[in-house]
Amino acid sequence: MEAKLNIEPVVINGKELELPIIISGPCSAESEEQVMQTGRQLAEMGISVFRAGIWKPRTRPGGFEGLGAVALPWLKKLKEETGLIIATEVANTYHIKQALDHDVDILWVGARTTANPFAVQELADYLAGKNIPVFVKNPVNPDIDLWTGALERFNKAGLKMMVAIHRGFSVYGQSLYRNKPQWGLPIELKRRFPNLPLINDPSHITGRRDLIPAVCQKALDLNFDGLFIESHINPDQALSDKDQQVTPTDLKKILDGLIWRKPQVNGLEIMKDLEDYRTEIDHMDEEIIRTLEARMRVVEKIGEYKLKNKVTIFQSDRWADILKDRTGLGKKLGLSDELVSVVLKAIHQESINRQTKIMNRGE
Ligand code: PEP
Ligand code: MN
């Protein structure tokens, strides 16, 4: 079924929100001081939209679940003092009522909510007839139709000021990213809805602040329409997502270091340019190197375990299984045995060297 959306530019207080849209602010509003200080610094830097979570969807109970409605007056105060546009996440109709009662300008729907059509429909029904911008994050799982469906539900309820936010997709097990970007999905969304602004959330994709600049650049290279980045006056003390938040000063450095390309006539055409293929390869090589580094960290953990439990380093059965499994996968994907086994042998040798070092320490 070919989907269509009726999209209009985001207008707030009679002013159109210009592209690229840069949104920043803390994962969660934690105190009046934290909100005001972070917001003031961002406003001084020229950021126009402030984000802060009021209700936090935590994977497991016991984490910081946000302060709830008591924090909303701080956002209102920040807006009145600085003129910042205010955005927060809503997941039920109570959240929407509270947010609108406190003059929140933009509502966003989080990844866990987008994945639930019942919840999305309830929000859409409640918002019907209200002229408020709704930003829709991708669902936690890489399902383009679920993302499309959420956008359609809001659009059918009459909401036209919409923006999509790409925040990556859940992965099980070790991965370089907290949420894998799987860039093909946002590109497909852009193909389906060329008029729908699409912004990138490198904070939730990476989960670590050192990877944020590369993901931002990649998004800009792919013609994204903006960035959604978490910032906090004191990231290491943040009550949620502390590893991925940056100070407003570091945010400025990140933004200043990005190369903003000239707008492309057709965002999808960009993938065909030689230069862009090269950029793609640069990112992939970086991913390979970073994945190797992450693998070596796991190898070292195994080394410690073997040392503690007096297990030998080299286990030939395990190595034979790895080689067979990986070359088999390579073959399926059209890679030669030679390529896969040369790469694997080099990795395996490095792993043995690292574990030997650990064992020598124990002697
Ligand atoms: C957030 O933006 O703080 C958030 C909870 O994001 P997501 O829904 O992408 O996990
Ligand atoms: Mn967060």
Short mmCIF file of C-alpha atoms and ligand atoms in Angstrom, two decimals:
data_model
loop_
_atom_site.label_atom_id
_atom_site.label_comp_id
_atom_site.label_asym_id
_atom_site.label_seq_id
_atom_site.Cartn_x
_atom_site.Cartn_y
_atom_site.Cartn_z
CA MET A 1 0.00 0.00 0.00
CA GLU A 2 1.59 3.27 -1.14
CA ALA A 3 1.47 5.71 1.77
CA LYS A 4 0.93 9.46 1.49
CA LEU A 5 1.24 12.12 4.14
CA ASN A 6 -0.10 15.64 4.11
CA ILE A 7 2.80 17.54 5.65
CA GLU A 8 3.07 21.24 6.44
CA PRO A 9 6.06 23.19 7.77
CA VAL A 10 6.30 23.41 11.54
CA VAL A 11 5.04 26.85 12.61
CA ILE A 12 5.35 27.93 16.23
CA ASN A 13 3.97 31.27 17.43
CA GLY A 14 3.52 32.31 13.81
CA LYS A 15 7.16 31.58 12.93
CA GLU A 16 8.28 28.75 10.69
CA LEU A 17 10.87 26.44 12.19
CA GLU A 18 13.76 26.65 9.76
CA LEU A 19 15.79 23.74 8.47
CA PRO A 20 18.15 22.40 9.61
CA ILE A 21 16.34 21.90 12.91
CA ILE A 22 18.76 21.67 15.83
CA ILE A 23 17.24 20.45 19.09
CA SER A 24 19.16 20.01 22.31
CA GLY A 25 18.71 19.71 26.04
CA PRO A 26 18.96 17.10 28.76
CA CYS A 27 17.71 13.56 28.59
CA SER A 28 15.63 14.43 31.66
CA ALA A 29 14.65 17.61 33.46
CA GLU A 30 16.27 17.03 36.87
CA SER A 31 16.04 20.34 38.71
CA GLU A 32 15.07 23.92 38.02
CA GLU A 33 18.73 24.92 38.13
CA GLN A 34 19.79 22.20 35.65
CA VAL A 35 17.00 23.15 33.23
CA MET A 36 17.66 26.89 33.46
CA GLN A 37 21.45 26.66 33.24
CA THR A 38 21.49 24.19 30.35
CA GLY A 39 18.79 26.12 28.52
CA ARG A 40 20.45 29.51 28.99
CA GLN A 41 23.73 28.23 27.59
CA LEU A 42 22.01 26.61 24.62
CA ALA A 43 20.01 29.75 23.88
CA GLU A 44 23.20 31.82 23.98
CA MET A 45 24.71 29.48 21.39
CA GLY A 46 21.79 30.12 19.09
CA ILE A 47 19.97 26.80 19.60
CA SER A 48 16.26 27.44 19.16
CA VAL A 49 14.60 24.24 20.40
CA PHE A 50 15.07 22.81 23.90
CA ARG A 51 14.31 19.17 24.67
CA ALA A 52 13.85 17.63 28.12
CA GLY A 53 12.23 14.40 29.23
CA ILE A 54 9.59 14.73 31.95
CA TRP A 55 8.38 11.13 31.93
CA LYS A 56 11.13 8.63 31.12
CA PRO A 57 10.24 5.23 29.64
CA ARG A 58 12.69 2.98 31.48
CA THR A 59 13.35 -0.52 30.26
CA ARG A 60 13.33 -1.84 33.83
CA PRO A 61 11.78 -0.43 36.99
CA GLY A 62 14.08 1.20 39.48
CA GLY A 63 15.83 3.60 37.10
CA PHE A 64 15.17 7.32 37.11
CA GLU A 65 11.66 7.66 35.68
CA GLY A 66 11.64 11.43 35.35
CA LEU A 67 10.24 13.94 37.78
CA GLY A 68 6.84 14.13 36.12
CA ALA A 69 4.60 17.20 35.94
CA VAL A 70 6.42 19.08 38.75
CA ALA A 71 9.21 19.77 36.24
CA LEU A 72 6.92 21.35 33.63
CA PRO A 73 6.84 24.85 35.23
CA TRP A 74 10.66 24.99 34.85
CA LEU A 75 10.33 24.44 31.10
CA LYS A 76 7.72 27.19 30.96
CA LYS A 77 9.99 29.52 32.93
CA LEU A 78 12.88 28.74 30.55
CA LYS A 79 10.67 29.46 27.56
CA GLU A 80 9.53 32.79 29.03
CA GLU A 81 13.04 33.87 29.91
CA THR A 82 14.91 32.76 26.76
CA GLY A 83 12.30 32.37 24.03
CA LEU A 84 13.42 28.76 23.49
CA ILE A 85 10.86 26.49 21.85
CA ILE A 86 10.09 23.62 24.23
CA ALA A 87 9.82 19.93 23.29
CA THR A 88 9.03 16.95 25.49
CA GLU A 89 8.12 13.29 25.12
CA VAL A 90 4.53 12.15 25.62
CA ALA A 91 3.35 8.58 25.85
CA ASN A 92 -0.25 8.88 27.10
CA THR A 93 -3.10 11.37 27.14
CA TYR A 94 -2.30 12.51 30.69
CA HIS A 95 1.19 13.50 29.50
CA ILE A 96 -0.29 15.44 26.58
CA LYS A 97 -2.75 17.30 28.79
CA GLN A 98 -0.05 18.25 31.27
CA ALA A 99 2.39 19.28 28.54
CA LEU A 100 -0.17 21.43 26.71
CA ASP A 101 -1.34 23.02 29.99
CA HIS A 102 2.27 24.14 30.49
CA ASP A 103 2.67 25.58 26.97
CA VAL A 104 5.00 22.90 25.60
CA ASP A 105 5.41 23.70 21.88
CA ILE A 106 6.45 20.36 20.39
CA LEU A 107 5.46 16.86 21.47
CA TRP A 108 7.61 13.91 20.57
CA VAL A 109 6.65 10.27 20.58
CA GLY A 110 9.37 7.94 21.86
CA ALA A 111 10.63 4.77 20.21
CA ARG A 112 8.83 2.45 22.61
CA THR A 113 5.52 4.21 22.00
CA THR A 114 5.85 4.27 18.20
CA ALA A 115 6.15 0.49 18.38
CA ASN A 116 2.65 0.25 19.89
CA PRO A 117 -0.22 1.06 17.48
CA PHE A 118 -2.81 1.09 20.30
CA ALA A 119 -0.87 3.76 22.19
CA VAL A 120 -0.22 5.77 19.02
CA GLN A 121 -3.92 5.67 18.07
CA GLU A 122 -4.91 6.89 21.54
CA LEU A 123 -2.51 9.81 21.30
CA ALA A 124 -3.67 10.62 17.77
CA ASP A 125 -7.35 10.56 18.82
CA TYR A 126 -6.63 12.86 21.75
CA LEU A 127 -4.68 15.27 19.55
CA ALA A 128 -7.29 15.37 16.75
CA GLY A 129 -8.11 18.98 15.94
CA LYS A 130 -5.17 20.37 17.92
CA ASN A 131 -2.62 22.24 15.89
CA ILE A 132 0.57 21.06 17.54
CA PRO A 133 3.78 19.72 16.01
CA VAL A 134 4.36 16.02 16.64
CA PHE A 135 7.81 14.51 16.13
CA VAL A 136 7.79 10.74 15.73
CA LYS A 137 10.81 8.64 16.63
CA ASN A 138 11.39 5.37 14.82
CA PRO A 139 10.12 2.28 16.65
CA VAL A 140 12.67 0.31 18.69
CA ASN A 141 12.60 -2.48 16.11
CA PRO A 142 13.66 -1.92 12.49
CA ASP A 143 10.16 -1.94 11.00
CA ILE A 144 9.62 0.78 8.43
CA ASP A 145 5.88 0.10 8.25
CA LEU A 146 5.42 0.55 12.00
CA TRP A 147 7.15 3.93 11.74
CA THR A 148 5.07 4.82 8.67
CA GLY A 149 1.91 3.64 10.44
CA ALA A 150 2.49 5.92 13.43
CA LEU A 151 3.03 8.89 11.11
CA GLU A 152 -0.15 7.99 9.21
CA ARG A 153 -2.22 7.71 12.39
CA PHE A 154 -1.25 11.24 13.48
CA ASN A 155 -1.70 12.59 9.99
CA LYS A 156 -5.16 11.05 9.66
CA ALA A 157 -6.07 12.78 12.95
CA GLY A 158 -5.29 16.08 11.20
CA LEU A 159 -1.77 16.66 12.47
CA LYS A 160 0.30 18.02 9.61
CA MET A 161 3.25 19.59 11.38
CA MET A 162 5.25 16.41 11.68
CA VAL A 163 8.93 15.50 11.74
CA ALA A 164 10.49 12.04 11.88
CA ILE A 165 13.38 11.32 14.24
CA HIS A 166 15.84 8.55 13.47
CA ARG A 167 17.27 7.18 16.76
CA GLY A 168 18.46 3.76 15.69
CA PHE A 169 17.18 0.27 16.42
CA SER A 170 17.62 -2.11 19.35
CA VAL A 171 20.24 -4.81 19.11
CA TYR A 172 20.81 -7.86 21.23
CA GLY A 173 24.31 -8.48 22.50
CA GLN A 174 27.53 -6.55 22.00
CA SER A 175 27.41 -3.77 19.46
CA LEU A 176 29.31 -0.61 18.77
CA TYR A 177 26.08 1.34 19.06
CA ARG A 178 23.45 1.47 21.74
CA ASN A 179 20.91 1.44 18.91
CA LYS A 180 22.07 0.44 15.44
CA PRO A 181 21.53 3.20 12.87
CA GLN A 182 20.53 0.89 9.97
CA TRP A 183 20.62 3.90 7.64
CA GLY A 184 18.62 2.12 4.95
CA LEU A 185 15.42 2.57 6.97
CA PRO A 186 15.49 6.37 7.31
CA ILE A 187 16.53 6.59 3.66
CA GLU A 188 13.48 4.50 2.71
CA LEU A 189 11.28 6.75 4.89
CA LYS A 190 12.63 9.77 3.01
CA ARG A 191 11.88 8.04 -0.28
CA ARG A 192 8.30 7.39 0.85
CA PHE A 193 7.77 10.90 2.22
CA PRO A 194 10.10 13.39 0.51
CA ASN A 195 8.35 16.35 2.21
CA LEU A 196 8.60 14.97 5.72
CA PRO A 197 11.56 16.52 7.57
CA LEU A 198 13.82 13.81 8.94
CA ILE A 199 16.22 14.55 11.78
CA ASN A 200 18.83 12.40 13.47
CA ASP A 201 19.31 11.58 17.15
CA PRO A 202 22.99 10.57 17.47
CA SER A 203 22.74 10.48 21.27
CA HIS A 204 20.41 7.47 21.41
CA ILE A 205 22.09 5.83 18.42
CA THR A 206 25.55 5.87 19.94
CA GLY A 207 24.95 5.81 23.68
CA ARG A 208 28.47 7.26 23.97
CA ARG A 209 29.51 10.82 23.48
CA ASP A 210 32.76 10.10 21.57
CA LEU A 211 30.85 8.60 18.65
CA ILE A 212 28.38 11.48 18.30
CA PRO A 213 30.34 13.66 15.83
CA ALA A 214 30.78 10.83 13.28
CA VAL A 215 27.09 9.93 13.39
CA CYS A 216 26.07 13.60 13.02
CA GLN A 217 28.32 13.94 9.97
CA LYS A 218 26.94 10.78 8.45
CA ALA A 219 23.39 12.08 8.91
CA LEU A 220 24.28 15.39 7.27
CA ASP A 221 26.00 13.56 4.41
CA LEU A 222 22.76 11.69 3.88
CA ASN A 223 20.82 14.96 3.70
CA PHE A 224 19.05 14.77 7.06
CA ASP A 225 17.15 17.91 8.00
CA GLY A 226 18.52 18.38 11.48
CA LEU A 227 19.91 16.94 14.69
CA PHE A 228 18.46 16.06 18.08
CA ILE A 229 21.30 15.88 20.62
CA GLU A 230 21.19 15.46 24.39
CA SER A 231 23.09 18.03 26.44
CA HIS A 232 23.48 18.62 30.15
CA ILE A 233 25.46 21.13 32.21
CA ASN A 234 27.08 18.24 34.06
CA PRO A 235 26.72 15.06 31.97
CA ASP A 236 28.65 12.77 34.31
CA GLN A 237 26.14 13.51 37.07
CA ALA A 238 23.06 13.06 34.85
CA LEU A 239 20.33 10.88 36.31
CA SER A 240 19.68 9.20 32.96
CA ASP A 241 21.78 8.55 29.83
CA LYS A 242 24.90 10.08 31.35
CA ASP A 243 27.39 8.50 28.91
CA GLN A 244 25.77 10.02 25.86
CA GLN A 245 25.13 13.57 27.04
CA VAL A 246 27.50 16.44 26.20
CA THR A 247 27.92 19.87 27.75
CA PRO A 248 26.53 22.81 25.77
CA THR A 249 30.16 23.86 25.14
CA ASP A 250 31.00 20.45 23.67
CA LEU A 251 27.82 20.56 21.63
CA LYS A 252 29.01 23.80 20.09
CA LYS A 253 32.35 22.17 19.24
CA ILE A 254 30.55 19.24 17.63
CA LEU A 255 28.29 21.50 15.58
CA ASP A 256 31.19 23.75 14.53
CA GLY A 257 33.18 20.70 13.39
CA LEU A 258 30.47 19.42 11.04
CA ILE A 259 30.52 19.91 7.31
CA TRP A 260 27.15 21.15 6.16
CA ARG A 261 26.82 20.25 2.52
CA LYS A 262 24.95 22.29 -0.02
CA PRO A 263 21.35 21.10 -0.20
CA GLN A 264 21.04 18.34 -2.77
CA VAL A 265 18.41 18.56 -5.46
CA ASN A 266 17.34 15.03 -4.65
CA GLY A 267 18.30 13.53 -1.32
CA LEU A 268 18.28 9.99 -2.66
CA GLU A 269 20.54 10.81 -5.60
CA ILE A 270 23.30 11.52 -3.10
CA MET A 271 23.85 7.80 -2.59
CA LYS A 272 24.86 7.47 -6.22
CA ASP A 273 27.72 9.96 -6.13
CA LEU A 274 31.21 8.57 -6.01
CA GLU A 275 32.14 10.97 -3.25
CA ASP A 276 29.29 9.68 -1.14
CA TYR A 277 30.20 6.07 -1.72
CA ARG A 278 33.61 7.01 -0.39
CA THR A 279 32.13 8.64 2.67
CA GLU A 280 30.08 5.49 3.19
CA ILE A 281 33.25 3.41 3.03
CA ASP A 282 35.03 5.74 5.46
CA HIS A 283 32.24 5.25 7.97
CA MET A 284 32.21 1.49 7.46
CA ASP A 285 35.96 1.25 7.95
CA GLU A 286 35.63 3.26 11.12
CA GLU A 287 32.88 0.91 12.25
CA ILE A 288 35.08 -2.13 11.51
CA ILE A 289 37.98 -0.67 13.52
CA ARG A 290 35.75 0.28 16.43
CA THR A 291 34.09 -3.14 16.37
CA LEU A 292 37.54 -4.75 16.46
CA GLU A 293 38.39 -2.66 19.49
CA ALA A 294 35.12 -3.71 21.18
CA ARG A 295 35.87 -7.36 20.31
CA MET A 296 39.31 -7.11 21.90
CA ARG A 297 37.75 -5.79 25.09
CA VAL A 298 35.54 -8.90 25.24
CA VAL A 299 38.59 -11.06 24.48
CA GLU A 300 40.35 -9.51 27.45
CA LYS A 301 37.38 -10.25 29.69
CA ILE A 302 37.61 -13.88 28.56
CA GLY A 303 41.35 -13.77 29.31
CA GLU A 304 40.64 -12.64 32.87
CA TYR A 305 38.04 -15.39 33.22
CA LYS A 306 40.43 -18.05 31.94
CA LEU A 307 43.16 -16.82 34.29
CA LYS A 308 40.82 -16.98 37.26
CA ASN A 309 39.52 -20.43 36.37
CA LYS A 310 42.82 -21.83 35.11
CA VAL A 311 41.58 -22.58 31.58
CA THR A 312 44.04 -22.78 28.67
CA ILE A 313 44.13 -19.89 26.24
CA PHE A 314 43.94 -21.76 22.99
CA GLN A 315 41.05 -24.12 22.51
CA SER A 316 41.30 -25.71 19.12
CA ASP A 317 37.67 -26.88 18.92
CA ARG A 318 36.37 -23.42 19.55
CA TRP A 319 38.73 -21.92 16.95
CA ALA A 320 37.75 -24.55 14.35
CA ASP A 321 34.06 -23.80 15.01
CA ILE A 322 34.62 -20.07 14.65
CA LEU A 323 36.45 -20.49 11.36
CA LYS A 324 33.80 -22.82 9.96
CA ASP A 325 30.89 -20.68 11.11
CA ARG A 326 32.31 -17.38 9.85
CA THR A 327 33.54 -18.68 6.49
CA GLY A 328 30.12 -20.30 6.05
CA LEU A 329 28.41 -16.97 6.70
CA GLY A 330 30.91 -15.26 4.38
CA LYS A 331 30.14 -17.72 1.61
CA LYS A 332 26.41 -17.09 1.98
CA LEU A 333 27.08 -13.37 1.64
CA GLY A 334 29.32 -13.84 -1.39
CA LEU A 335 32.69 -13.36 0.35
CA SER A 336 35.58 -15.63 -0.56
CA ASP A 337 36.91 -18.15 1.98
CA GLU A 338 40.28 -16.53 1.57
CA LEU A 339 39.14 -13.06 2.61
CA VAL A 340 37.21 -14.27 5.64
CA SER A 341 39.89 -16.66 6.85
CA VAL A 342 42.78 -14.18 6.43
CA VAL A 343 40.87 -11.54 8.40
CA LEU A 344 39.78 -14.03 11.05
CA LYS A 345 43.26 -15.47 11.49
CA ALA A 346 44.68 -12.00 12.07
CA ILE A 347 41.96 -11.24 14.61
CA HIS A 348 42.48 -14.60 16.28
CA GLN A 349 46.24 -14.04 16.54
CA GLU A 350 45.72 -10.64 18.16
CA SER A 351 43.22 -12.21 20.58
CA ILE A 352 45.75 -14.87 21.59
CA ASN A 353 48.45 -12.21 22.05
CA ARG A 354 46.18 -10.22 24.34
CA GLN A 355 45.20 -13.23 26.41
CA THR A 356 48.82 -14.36 26.65
CA LYS A 357 49.69 -10.98 28.12
CA ILE A 358 46.96 -11.44 30.73
CA MET A 359 48.13 -14.99 31.55
CA ASN A 360 51.75 -13.81 31.89
CA ARG A 361 50.55 -11.28 34.42
CA GLY A 362 49.09 -14.15 36.49
CA GLU A 363 52.31 -16.14 36.58
C1 PEP B 1 14.77 10.34 24.75
O1 PEP B 1 14.83 11.03 23.72
O2 PEP B 1 15.20 10.70 25.86
C2 PEP B 1 14.26 8.95 24.65
C3 PEP B 1 13.79 8.28 25.70
O3 PEP B 1 14.41 8.47 23.43
P1 PEP B 1 13.97 7.09 22.71
O4 PEP B 1 12.48 7.09 22.68
O5 PEP B 1 14.61 7.30 21.37
O6 PEP B 1 14.57 5.97 23.48
MN MN B 2 17.78 9.93 26.77
#
